[in-house]
Short mmCIF file of C-alpha atoms and ligand atoms in Angstrom, two decimals:
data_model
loop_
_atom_site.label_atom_id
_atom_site.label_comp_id
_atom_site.label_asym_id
_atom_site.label_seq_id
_atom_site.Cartn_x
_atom_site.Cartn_y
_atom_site.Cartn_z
CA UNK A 25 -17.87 -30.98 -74.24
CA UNK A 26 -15.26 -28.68 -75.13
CA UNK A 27 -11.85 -29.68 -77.45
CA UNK A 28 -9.27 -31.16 -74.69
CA UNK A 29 -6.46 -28.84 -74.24
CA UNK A 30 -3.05 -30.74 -74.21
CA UNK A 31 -0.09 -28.51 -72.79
CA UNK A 32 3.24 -29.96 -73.47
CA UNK A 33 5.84 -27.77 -70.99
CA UNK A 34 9.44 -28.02 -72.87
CA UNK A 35 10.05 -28.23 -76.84
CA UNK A 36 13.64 -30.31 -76.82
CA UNK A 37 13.80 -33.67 -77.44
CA UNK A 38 10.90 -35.25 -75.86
CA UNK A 39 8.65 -32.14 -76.12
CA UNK A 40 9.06 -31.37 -79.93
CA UNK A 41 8.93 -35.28 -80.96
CA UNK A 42 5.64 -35.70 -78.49
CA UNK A 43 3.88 -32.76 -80.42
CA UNK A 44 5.00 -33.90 -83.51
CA UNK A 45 3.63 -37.52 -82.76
CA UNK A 46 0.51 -35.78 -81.67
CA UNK A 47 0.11 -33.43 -84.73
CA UNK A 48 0.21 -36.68 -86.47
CA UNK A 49 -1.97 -38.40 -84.80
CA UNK A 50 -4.81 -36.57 -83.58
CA UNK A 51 -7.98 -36.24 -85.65
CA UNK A 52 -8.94 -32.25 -86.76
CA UNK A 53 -10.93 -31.14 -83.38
CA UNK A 54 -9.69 -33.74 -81.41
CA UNK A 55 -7.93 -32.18 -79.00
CA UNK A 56 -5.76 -28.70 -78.87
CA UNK A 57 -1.63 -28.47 -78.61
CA UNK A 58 0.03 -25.77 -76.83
CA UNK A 59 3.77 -26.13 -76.82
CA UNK A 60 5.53 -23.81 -73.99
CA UNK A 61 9.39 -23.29 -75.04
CA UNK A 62 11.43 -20.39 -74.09
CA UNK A 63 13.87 -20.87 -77.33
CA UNK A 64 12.39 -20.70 -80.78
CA UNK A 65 13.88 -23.89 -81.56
CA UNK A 66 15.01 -27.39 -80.55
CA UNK A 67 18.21 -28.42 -80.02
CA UNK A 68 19.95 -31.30 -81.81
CA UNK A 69 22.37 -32.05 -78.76
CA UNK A 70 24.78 -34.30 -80.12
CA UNK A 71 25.91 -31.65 -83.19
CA UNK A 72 26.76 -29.31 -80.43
CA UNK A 73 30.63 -30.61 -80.29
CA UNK A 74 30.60 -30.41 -84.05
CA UNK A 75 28.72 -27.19 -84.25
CA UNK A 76 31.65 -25.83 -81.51
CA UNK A 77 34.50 -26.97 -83.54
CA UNK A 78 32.86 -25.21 -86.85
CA UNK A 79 32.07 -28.32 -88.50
CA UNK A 80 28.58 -27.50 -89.05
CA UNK A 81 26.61 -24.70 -88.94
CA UNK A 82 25.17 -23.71 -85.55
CA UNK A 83 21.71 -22.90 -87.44
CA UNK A 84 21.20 -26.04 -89.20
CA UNK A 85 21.62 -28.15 -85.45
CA UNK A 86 18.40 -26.75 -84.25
CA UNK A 87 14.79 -27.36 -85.60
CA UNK A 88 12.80 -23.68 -85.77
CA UNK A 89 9.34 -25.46 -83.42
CA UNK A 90 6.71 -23.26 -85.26
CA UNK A 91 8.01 -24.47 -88.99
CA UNK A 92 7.59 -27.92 -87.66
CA UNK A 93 4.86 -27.73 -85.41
CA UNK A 94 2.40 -26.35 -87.97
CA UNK A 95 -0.87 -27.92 -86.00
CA UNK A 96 0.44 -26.85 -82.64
CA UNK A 97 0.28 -23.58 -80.59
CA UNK A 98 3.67 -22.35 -79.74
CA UNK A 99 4.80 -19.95 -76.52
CA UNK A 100 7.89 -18.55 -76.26
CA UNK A 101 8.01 -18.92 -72.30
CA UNK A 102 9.30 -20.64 -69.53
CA UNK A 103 6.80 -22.65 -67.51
CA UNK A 104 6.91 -21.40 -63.76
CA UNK A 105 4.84 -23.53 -61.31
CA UNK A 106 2.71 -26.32 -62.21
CA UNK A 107 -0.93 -26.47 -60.21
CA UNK A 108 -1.69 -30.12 -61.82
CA UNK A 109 -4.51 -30.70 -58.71
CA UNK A 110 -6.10 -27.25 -60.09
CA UNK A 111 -4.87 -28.41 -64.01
CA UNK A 112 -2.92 -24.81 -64.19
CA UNK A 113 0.52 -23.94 -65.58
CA UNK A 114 2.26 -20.74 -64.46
CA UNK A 115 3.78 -19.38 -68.24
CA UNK A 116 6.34 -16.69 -67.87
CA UNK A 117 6.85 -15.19 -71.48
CA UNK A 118 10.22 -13.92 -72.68
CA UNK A 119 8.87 -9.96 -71.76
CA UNK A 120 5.13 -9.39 -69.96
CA UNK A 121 3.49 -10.73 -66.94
CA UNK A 122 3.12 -14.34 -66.49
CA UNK A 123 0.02 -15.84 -66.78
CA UNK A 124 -1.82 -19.13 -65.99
CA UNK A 125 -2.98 -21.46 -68.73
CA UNK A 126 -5.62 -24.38 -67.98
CA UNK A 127 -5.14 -26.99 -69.24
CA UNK A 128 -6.70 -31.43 -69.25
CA UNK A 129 -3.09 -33.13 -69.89
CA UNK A 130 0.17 -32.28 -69.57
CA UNK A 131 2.99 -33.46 -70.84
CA UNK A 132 6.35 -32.44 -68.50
CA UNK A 133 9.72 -32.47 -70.86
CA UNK A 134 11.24 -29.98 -69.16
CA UNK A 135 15.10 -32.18 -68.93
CA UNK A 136 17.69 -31.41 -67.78
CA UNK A 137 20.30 -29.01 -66.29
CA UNK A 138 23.92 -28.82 -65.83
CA UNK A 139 25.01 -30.39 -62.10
CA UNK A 140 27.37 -27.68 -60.83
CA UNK A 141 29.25 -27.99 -57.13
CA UNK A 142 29.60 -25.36 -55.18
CA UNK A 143 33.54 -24.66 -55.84
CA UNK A 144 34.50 -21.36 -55.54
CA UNK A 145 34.97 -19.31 -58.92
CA UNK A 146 33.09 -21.71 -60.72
CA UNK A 147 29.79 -19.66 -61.37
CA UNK A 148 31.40 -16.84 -62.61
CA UNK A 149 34.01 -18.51 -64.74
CA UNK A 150 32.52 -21.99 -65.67
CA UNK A 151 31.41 -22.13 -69.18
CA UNK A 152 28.24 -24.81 -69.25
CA UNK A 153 27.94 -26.65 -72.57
CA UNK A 154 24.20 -27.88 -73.44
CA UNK A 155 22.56 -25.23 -75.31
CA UNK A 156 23.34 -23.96 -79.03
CA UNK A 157 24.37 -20.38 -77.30
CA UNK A 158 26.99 -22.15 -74.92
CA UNK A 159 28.17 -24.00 -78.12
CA UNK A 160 28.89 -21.07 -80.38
CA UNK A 161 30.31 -18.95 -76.90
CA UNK A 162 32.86 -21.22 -76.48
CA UNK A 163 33.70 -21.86 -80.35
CA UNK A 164 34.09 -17.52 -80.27
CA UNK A 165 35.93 -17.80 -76.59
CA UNK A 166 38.24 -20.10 -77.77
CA UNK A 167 39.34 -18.90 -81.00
CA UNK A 168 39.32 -15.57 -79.36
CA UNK A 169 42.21 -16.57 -76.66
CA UNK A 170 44.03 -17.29 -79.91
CA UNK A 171 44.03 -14.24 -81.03
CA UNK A 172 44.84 -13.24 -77.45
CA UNK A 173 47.79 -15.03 -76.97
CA UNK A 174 49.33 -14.45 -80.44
CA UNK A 175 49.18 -10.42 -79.44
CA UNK A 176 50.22 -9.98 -75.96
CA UNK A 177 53.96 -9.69 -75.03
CA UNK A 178 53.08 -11.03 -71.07
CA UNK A 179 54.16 -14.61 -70.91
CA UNK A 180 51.34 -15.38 -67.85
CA UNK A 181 48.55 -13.56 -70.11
CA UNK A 182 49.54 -15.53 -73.03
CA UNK A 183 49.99 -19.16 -71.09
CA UNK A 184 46.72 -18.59 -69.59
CA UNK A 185 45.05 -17.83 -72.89
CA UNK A 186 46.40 -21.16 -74.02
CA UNK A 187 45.25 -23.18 -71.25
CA UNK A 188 41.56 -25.23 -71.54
CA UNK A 189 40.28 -26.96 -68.97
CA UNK A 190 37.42 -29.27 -69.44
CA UNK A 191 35.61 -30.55 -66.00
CA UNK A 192 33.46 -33.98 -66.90
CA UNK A 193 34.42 -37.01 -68.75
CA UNK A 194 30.84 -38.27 -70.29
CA UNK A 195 30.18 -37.81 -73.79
CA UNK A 196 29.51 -34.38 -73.78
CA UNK A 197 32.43 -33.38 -71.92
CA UNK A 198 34.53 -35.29 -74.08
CA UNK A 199 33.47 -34.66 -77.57
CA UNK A 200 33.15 -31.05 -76.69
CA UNK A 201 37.00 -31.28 -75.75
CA UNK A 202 38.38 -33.55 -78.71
CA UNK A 203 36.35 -31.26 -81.07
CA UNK A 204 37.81 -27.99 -79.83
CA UNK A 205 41.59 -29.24 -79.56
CA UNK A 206 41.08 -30.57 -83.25
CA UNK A 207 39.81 -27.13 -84.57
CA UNK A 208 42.47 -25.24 -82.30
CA UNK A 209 45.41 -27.19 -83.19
CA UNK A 210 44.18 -26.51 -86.71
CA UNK A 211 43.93 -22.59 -86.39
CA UNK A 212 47.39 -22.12 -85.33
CA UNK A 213 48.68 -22.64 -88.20
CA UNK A 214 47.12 -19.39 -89.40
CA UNK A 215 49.00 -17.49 -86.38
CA UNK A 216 53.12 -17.68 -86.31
CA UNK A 217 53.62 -16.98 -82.84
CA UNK A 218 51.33 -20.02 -81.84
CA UNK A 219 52.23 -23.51 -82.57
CA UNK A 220 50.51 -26.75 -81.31
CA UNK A 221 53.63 -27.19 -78.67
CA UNK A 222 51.88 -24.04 -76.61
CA UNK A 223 48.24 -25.14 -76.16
CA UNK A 224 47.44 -26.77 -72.59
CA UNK A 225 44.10 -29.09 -72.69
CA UNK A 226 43.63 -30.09 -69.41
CA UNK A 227 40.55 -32.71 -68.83
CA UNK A 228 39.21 -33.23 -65.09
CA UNK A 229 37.36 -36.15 -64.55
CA UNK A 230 36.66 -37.28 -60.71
CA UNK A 231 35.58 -41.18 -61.42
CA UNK A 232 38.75 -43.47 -62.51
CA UNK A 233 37.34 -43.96 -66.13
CA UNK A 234 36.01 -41.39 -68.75
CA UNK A 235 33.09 -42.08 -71.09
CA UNK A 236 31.03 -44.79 -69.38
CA UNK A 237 28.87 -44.36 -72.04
CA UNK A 238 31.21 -46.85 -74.25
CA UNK A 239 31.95 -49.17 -71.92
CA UNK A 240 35.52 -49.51 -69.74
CA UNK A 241 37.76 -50.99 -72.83
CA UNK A 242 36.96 -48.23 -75.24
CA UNK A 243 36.93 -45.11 -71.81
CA UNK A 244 40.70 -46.64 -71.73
CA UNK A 245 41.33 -46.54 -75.82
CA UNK A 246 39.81 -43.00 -75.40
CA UNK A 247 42.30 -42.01 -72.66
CA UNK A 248 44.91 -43.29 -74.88
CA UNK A 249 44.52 -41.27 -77.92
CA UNK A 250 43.69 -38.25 -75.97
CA UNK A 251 46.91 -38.67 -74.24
CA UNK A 252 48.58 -39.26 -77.73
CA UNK A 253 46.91 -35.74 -78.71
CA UNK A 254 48.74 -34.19 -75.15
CA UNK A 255 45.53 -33.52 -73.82
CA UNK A 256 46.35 -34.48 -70.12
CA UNK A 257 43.52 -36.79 -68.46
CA UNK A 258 43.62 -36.52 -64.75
CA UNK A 259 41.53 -39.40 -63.76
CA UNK A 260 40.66 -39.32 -60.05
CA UNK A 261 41.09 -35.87 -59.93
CA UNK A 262 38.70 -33.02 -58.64
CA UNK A 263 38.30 -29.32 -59.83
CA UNK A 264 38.74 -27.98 -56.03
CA UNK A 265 38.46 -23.90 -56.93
CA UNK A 266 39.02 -21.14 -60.10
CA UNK A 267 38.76 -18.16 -58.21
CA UNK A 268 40.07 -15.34 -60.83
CA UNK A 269 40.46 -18.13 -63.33
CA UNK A 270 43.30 -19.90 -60.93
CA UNK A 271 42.48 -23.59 -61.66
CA UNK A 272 43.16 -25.62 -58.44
CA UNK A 273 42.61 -29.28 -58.65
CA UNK A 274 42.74 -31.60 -55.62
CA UNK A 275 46.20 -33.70 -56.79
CA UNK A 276 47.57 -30.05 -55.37
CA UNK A 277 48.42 -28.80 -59.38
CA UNK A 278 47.34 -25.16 -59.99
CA UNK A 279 47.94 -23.12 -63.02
CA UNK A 280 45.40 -20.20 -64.66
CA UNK A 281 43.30 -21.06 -67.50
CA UNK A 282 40.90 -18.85 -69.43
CA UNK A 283 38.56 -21.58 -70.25
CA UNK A 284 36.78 -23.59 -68.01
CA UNK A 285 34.15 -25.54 -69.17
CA UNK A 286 31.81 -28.15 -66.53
CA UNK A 287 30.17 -30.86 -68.62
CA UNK A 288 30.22 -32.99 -65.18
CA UNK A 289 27.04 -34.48 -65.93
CA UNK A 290 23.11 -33.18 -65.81
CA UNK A 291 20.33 -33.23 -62.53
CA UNK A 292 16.43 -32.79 -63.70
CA UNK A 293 15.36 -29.19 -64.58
CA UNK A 294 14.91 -27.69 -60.91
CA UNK A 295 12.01 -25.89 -61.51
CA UNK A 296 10.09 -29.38 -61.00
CA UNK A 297 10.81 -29.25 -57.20
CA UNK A 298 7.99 -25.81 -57.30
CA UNK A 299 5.39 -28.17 -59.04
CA UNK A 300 3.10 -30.58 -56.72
CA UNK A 301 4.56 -34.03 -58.66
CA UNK A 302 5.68 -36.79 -57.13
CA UNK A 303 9.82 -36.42 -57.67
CA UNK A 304 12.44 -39.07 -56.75
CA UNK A 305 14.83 -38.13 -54.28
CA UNK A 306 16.74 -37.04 -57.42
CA UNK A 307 14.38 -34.82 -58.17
CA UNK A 308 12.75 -36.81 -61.21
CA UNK A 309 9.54 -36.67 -61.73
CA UNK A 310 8.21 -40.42 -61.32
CA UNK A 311 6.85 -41.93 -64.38
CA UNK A 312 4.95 -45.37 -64.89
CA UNK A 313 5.79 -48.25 -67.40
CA UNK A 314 3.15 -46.03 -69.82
CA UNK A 315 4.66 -42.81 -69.08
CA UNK A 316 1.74 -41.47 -66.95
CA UNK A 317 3.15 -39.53 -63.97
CA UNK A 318 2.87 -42.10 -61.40
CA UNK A 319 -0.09 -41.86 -59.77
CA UNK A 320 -2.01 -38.80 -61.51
CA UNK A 321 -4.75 -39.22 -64.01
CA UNK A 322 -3.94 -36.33 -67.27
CA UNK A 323 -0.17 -35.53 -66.39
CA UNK A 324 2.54 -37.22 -68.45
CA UNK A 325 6.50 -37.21 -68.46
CA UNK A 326 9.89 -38.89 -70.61
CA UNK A 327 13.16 -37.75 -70.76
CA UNK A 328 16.20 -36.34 -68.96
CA UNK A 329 13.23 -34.54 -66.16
CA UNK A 330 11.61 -38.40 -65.41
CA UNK A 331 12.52 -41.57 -63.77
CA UNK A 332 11.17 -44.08 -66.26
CA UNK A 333 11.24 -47.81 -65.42
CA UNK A 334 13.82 -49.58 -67.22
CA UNK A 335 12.05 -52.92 -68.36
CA UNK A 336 15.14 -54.01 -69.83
CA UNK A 337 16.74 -53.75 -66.63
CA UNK A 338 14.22 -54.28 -63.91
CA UNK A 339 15.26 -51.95 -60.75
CA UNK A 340 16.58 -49.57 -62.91
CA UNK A 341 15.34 -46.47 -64.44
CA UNK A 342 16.45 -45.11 -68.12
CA UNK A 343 19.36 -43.39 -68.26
CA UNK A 344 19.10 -39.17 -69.74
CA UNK A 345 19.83 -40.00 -73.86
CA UNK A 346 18.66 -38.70 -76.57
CA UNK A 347 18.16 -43.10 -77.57
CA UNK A 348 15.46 -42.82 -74.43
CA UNK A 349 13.86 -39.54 -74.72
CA UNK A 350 13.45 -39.66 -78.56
CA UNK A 351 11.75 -43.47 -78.35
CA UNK A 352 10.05 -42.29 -75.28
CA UNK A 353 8.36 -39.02 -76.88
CA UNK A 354 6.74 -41.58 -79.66
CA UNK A 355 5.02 -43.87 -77.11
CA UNK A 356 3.99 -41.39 -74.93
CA UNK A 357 2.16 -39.34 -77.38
CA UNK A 358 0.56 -42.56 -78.70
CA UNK A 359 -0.24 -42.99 -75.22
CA UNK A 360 -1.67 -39.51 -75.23
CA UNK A 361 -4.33 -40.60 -78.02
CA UNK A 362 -5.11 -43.91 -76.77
CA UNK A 363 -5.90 -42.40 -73.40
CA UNK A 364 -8.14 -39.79 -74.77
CA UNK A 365 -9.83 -42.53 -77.17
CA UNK A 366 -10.53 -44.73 -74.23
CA UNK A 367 -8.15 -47.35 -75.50
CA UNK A 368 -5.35 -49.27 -73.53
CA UNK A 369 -1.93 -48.02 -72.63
CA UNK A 370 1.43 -49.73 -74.03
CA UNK A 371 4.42 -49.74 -71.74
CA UNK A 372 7.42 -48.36 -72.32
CA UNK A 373 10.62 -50.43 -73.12
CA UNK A 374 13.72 -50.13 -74.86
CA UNK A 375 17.18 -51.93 -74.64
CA UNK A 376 19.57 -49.07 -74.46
CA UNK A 377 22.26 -49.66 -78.08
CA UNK A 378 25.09 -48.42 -77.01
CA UNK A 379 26.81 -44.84 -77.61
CA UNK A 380 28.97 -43.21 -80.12
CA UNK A 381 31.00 -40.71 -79.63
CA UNK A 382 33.30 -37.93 -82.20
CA UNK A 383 36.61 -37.20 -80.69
CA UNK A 384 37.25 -34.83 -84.10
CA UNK A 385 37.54 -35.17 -87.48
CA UNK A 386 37.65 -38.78 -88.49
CA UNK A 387 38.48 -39.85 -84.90
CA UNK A 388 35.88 -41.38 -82.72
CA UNK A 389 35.08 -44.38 -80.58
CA UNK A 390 31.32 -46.24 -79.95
CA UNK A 391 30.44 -49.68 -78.38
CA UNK A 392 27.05 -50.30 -80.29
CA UNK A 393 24.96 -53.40 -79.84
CA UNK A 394 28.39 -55.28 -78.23
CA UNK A 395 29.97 -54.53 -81.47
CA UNK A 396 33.43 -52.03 -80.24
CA UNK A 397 34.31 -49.32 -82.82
CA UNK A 398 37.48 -47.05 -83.34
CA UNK A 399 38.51 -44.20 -84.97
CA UNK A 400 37.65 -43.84 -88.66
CA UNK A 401 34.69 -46.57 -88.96
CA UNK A 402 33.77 -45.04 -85.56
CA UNK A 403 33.67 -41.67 -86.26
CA UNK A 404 31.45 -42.39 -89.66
CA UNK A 405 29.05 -44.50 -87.42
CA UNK A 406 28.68 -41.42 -85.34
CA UNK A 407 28.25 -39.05 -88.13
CA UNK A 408 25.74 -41.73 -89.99
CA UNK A 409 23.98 -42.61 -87.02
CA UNK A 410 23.22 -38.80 -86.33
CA UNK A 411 22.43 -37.22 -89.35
CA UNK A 412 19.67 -40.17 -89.67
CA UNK A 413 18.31 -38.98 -86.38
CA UNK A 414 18.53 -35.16 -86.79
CA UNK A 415 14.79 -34.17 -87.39
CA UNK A 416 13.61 -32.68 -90.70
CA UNK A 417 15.14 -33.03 -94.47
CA UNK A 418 15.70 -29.99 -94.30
CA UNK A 419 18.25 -29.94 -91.80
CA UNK A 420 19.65 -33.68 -92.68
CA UNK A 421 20.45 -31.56 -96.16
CA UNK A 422 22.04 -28.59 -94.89
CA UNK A 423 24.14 -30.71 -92.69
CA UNK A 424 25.49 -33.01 -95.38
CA UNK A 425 25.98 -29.62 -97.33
CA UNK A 426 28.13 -28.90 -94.63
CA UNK A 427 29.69 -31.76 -94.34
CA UNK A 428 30.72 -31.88 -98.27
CA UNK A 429 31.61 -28.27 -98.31
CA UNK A 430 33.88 -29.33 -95.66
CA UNK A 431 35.95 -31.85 -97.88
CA UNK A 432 36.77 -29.37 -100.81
CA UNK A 433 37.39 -26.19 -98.18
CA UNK A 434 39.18 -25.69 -94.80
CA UNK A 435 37.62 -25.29 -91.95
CA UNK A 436 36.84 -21.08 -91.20
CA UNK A 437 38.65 -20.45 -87.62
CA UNK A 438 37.24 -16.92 -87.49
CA UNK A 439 36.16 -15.82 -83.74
CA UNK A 440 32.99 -13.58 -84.13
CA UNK A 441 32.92 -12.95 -80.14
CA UNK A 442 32.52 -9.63 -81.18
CA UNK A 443 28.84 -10.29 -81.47
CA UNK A 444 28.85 -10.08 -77.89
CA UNK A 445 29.77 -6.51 -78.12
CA UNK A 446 27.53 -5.04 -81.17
CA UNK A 447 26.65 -1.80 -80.41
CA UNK A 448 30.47 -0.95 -79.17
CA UNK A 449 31.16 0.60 -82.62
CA UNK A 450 28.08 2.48 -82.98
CA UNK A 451 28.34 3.79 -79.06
CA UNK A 452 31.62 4.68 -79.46
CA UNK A 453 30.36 6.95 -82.66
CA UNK A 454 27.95 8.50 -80.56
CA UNK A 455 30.42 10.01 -77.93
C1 LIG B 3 26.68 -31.95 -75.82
C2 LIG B 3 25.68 -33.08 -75.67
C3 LIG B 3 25.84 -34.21 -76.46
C4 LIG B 3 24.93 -35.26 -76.32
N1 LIG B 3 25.10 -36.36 -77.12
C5 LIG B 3 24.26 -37.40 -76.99
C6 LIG B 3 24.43 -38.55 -77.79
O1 LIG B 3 25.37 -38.64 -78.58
N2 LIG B 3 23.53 -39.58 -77.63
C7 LIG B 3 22.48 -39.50 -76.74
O2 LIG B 3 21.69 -40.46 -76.67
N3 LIG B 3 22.29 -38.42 -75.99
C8 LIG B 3 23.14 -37.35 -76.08
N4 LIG B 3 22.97 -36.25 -75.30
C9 LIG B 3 21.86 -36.22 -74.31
C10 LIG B 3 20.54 -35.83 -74.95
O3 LIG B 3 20.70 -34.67 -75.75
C11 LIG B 3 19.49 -35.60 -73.85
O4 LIG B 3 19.37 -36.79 -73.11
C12 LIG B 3 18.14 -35.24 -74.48
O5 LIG B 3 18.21 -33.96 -75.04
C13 LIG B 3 17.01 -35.27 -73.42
O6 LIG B 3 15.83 -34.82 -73.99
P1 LIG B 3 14.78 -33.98 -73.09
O7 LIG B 3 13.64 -33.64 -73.98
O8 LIG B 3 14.51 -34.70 -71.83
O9 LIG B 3 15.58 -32.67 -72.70
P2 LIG B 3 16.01 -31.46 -73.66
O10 LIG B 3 16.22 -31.94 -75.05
O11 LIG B 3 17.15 -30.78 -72.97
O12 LIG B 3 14.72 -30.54 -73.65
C14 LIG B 3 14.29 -29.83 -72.51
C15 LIG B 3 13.68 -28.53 -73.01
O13 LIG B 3 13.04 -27.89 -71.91
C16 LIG B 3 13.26 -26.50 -72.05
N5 LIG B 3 13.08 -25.86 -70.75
C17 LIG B 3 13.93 -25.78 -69.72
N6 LIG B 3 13.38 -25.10 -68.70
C18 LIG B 3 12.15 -24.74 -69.11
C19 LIG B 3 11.08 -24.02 -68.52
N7 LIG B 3 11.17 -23.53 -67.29
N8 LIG B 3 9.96 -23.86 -69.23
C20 LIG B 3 9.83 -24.36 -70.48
N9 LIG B 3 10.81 -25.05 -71.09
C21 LIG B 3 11.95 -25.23 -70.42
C22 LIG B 3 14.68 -26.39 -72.58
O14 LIG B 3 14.90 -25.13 -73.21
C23 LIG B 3 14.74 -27.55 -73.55
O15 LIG B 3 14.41 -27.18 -74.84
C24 LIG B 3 23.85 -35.17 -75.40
C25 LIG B 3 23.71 -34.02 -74.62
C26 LIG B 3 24.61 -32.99 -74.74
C27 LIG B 3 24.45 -31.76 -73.88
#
């Protein structure tokens, strides 16, 4: 009989911690591990607001998946469709024809992508903010409107270049926002025609409360200091259009801002609804209490792409965390080896904590185990809690190097957008 081949499709959360927990476990010939990726690297998620705001280094928030995933097979692709009645993957690589791989189990951690509307100007001005790339875009976007509006004699140019507008109040959307203000309210003091007075933040958010996450007391204390910080909260409010970067918002307000950025929550990667699993009318892929997509023998699935079960809540399926997919990604590859061992199963449960969340530099708010936290002892929580959960040593290190550094030096506000733009100089000393 030949060595089983197990293909996990995705390397983020789920799909990097289920190899891992399979490297571990699996004796030598056991069984093969082919990763399929299409970044080099996984992506701590919560570090992005941090990694934004230039509090740590956008390299040392993701987790190189061949340095860690010595025992595995890595491919740089995206997975196309899945054939799991013929046990076939389609694998796009990053340049080349695709290909199909065979494979005996599958593992689908494929998550999540941004939920966009279909508002008019949004998909060619809307900044998403999930990946690393988006992270360090918007860190360069911002801090180059600064420059921007401290050079320009047009008062429209320079009022738009000073207005952010944040769509989504959930964690992301809200860290990603406190963390930019705080480093942007910082820079101007490096520019004299800029002063605090003459930034706009602007958060959308279309529910009546912001950060669910943290419960309804500490979504209000959140409000509150944002509103302290003159970030305006429109609660109740939608983003209607931003055709030409003209923001239009259904309380009838309209003003032009530069940046827009949608953090109004995630729907399961779409590529799922080519693939012949069973999906949820969200477009989940269904999972059982033990992971197993439901009903199919050798095809697995946890995280942001699955509806899992909620034991802890019976009716109700886990909600897209890193808490869930990280917990998840251990019993399912455990699951993986029993299965191929002939062994029972073990269900999946876990009583969801609570959340922190950063709202900048020692500021924050969390609701953890019932306990409710505020500013500084929240904000160390969050900063605790994380760096115990980023994977590796090596990058826990580098990110308390950071950190440190941090104390005993200023934060660097310098906008390398230009990166965008690297051959320019070279071009222009061709013609
Ligand atoms: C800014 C931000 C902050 C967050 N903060 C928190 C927090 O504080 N606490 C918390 O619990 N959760 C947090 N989350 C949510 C958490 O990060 C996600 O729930 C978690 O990453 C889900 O893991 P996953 O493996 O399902 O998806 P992901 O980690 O997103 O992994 C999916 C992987 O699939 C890959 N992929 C996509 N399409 C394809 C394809 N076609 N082929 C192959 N691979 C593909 C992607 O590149 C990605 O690497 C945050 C999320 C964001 C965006």
């Amino acid at each position: 009989m030949s060595t089983p081949h197990i293909v996990v499709a995705g390397g983020g959360y789920v799909g990097m911690y289920t190899a891992l927990g399979l490297q571990r476990q699996l004796r030598k010939g056991e069984a093969r591990v082919t990763v399929i990726e299409p970044r080099s690297a996984m992506t701590y998620q919560p570090f992005l607001p941090e990694a934004a705001a230039g509090s740590l280094e956008p390299r040392h928030v993701v987790v190189p998946l061949r340095r860690t995933l010595k025992g595995c097979h890595v491919v740089t692709a995206r997975v196309g469709v899945i054939d799991h009645a013929a046990r076939s993957i389609r694998v796009q690589p990053v340049e080349g024809d695709p290909y199909d791989l065979a494979y005996d189990e599958l593992v689908v951690a494929l998550g999540s992508v941004a939920r966009t509307l279909p508002i008019p100007g949004l998909a060619q001005h809307g900044m998403g903010f999930k990946q690393i790339e988006e992270a360090i875009a918007l860190r360069n976007h911002v801090l180059d409107r600064l420059d921007v509006a401290a050079s320009v004699s047009d008062s429209r140019t320079r009022r738009r270049a000073l207005t952010f507008v944040f769509v989504g109040g959930g964690y992301a959307g809200i860290e990603a926002l406190a963390e930019i203000e705080d480093m942007i309210r910082f820079a101007t003091r490096y520019y004299d025609s800029v002063s605090p007075e003459d930034l706009r933040f602007v958060l959308v958010e279309a529910s009546d409360r912001i950060l669910p996450e943290v419960g309804a007391d500490m979504g209000r204390y959140t409000v509150a200091r944002l509103r302290d910080r003159a970030i305006e909260v429109r609660l109740e409010t939608r983003l209607e259009s931003c055709v030409d970067r003209h923001v239009v918002l259904s309380d009838g307000e309209q003003f032009d801002a530069d940046t827009i950025v949608w953090t109004a929550g995630v729907k399961a990667n779409p590529i799922l609804a080519t693939s012949d699993l069973p999906l949820d009318d969200k477009g989940r892929v269904r999972a059982s209490t033990d992971l197993r997509v439901e009903g199919l023998a050798g095809a697995w699935t946890a995280g942001d792409n699955s509806a899992v079960p909620d034991l802890t809540h019976p009716g109700e399926f886990c909600s897209p965390s890193a808490q869930h997919a990280v917990r998840q990604a251990r019993v399912l590859a455990a699951n993986v080896v029993r299965s191929l061992r002939g062994q029972p199963l073990e269900d999946y449960k876990h009583k969801h904590v609570g959340s922190v969340a950063s709202l900048g530099l020692y500021k924050g708010v969390a609701q953890v185990y019932g306990v409710k936290l505020r500013g500084f002892p929240a904000w160390f929580m969050h900063r605790t809690y994380h760096m115990s959960r980023l994977p590796t040593f090596n990058k826990k290190v580098r990110v308390v190097l950071d950190w440190t550094l941090a104390l005993f030096f200023r934060r660097d506000v310098v906008s390398l957008g230009s990166l965008q733009h690297a051959r320019d100089d070279f071009d222009r000393a061709n013609t």
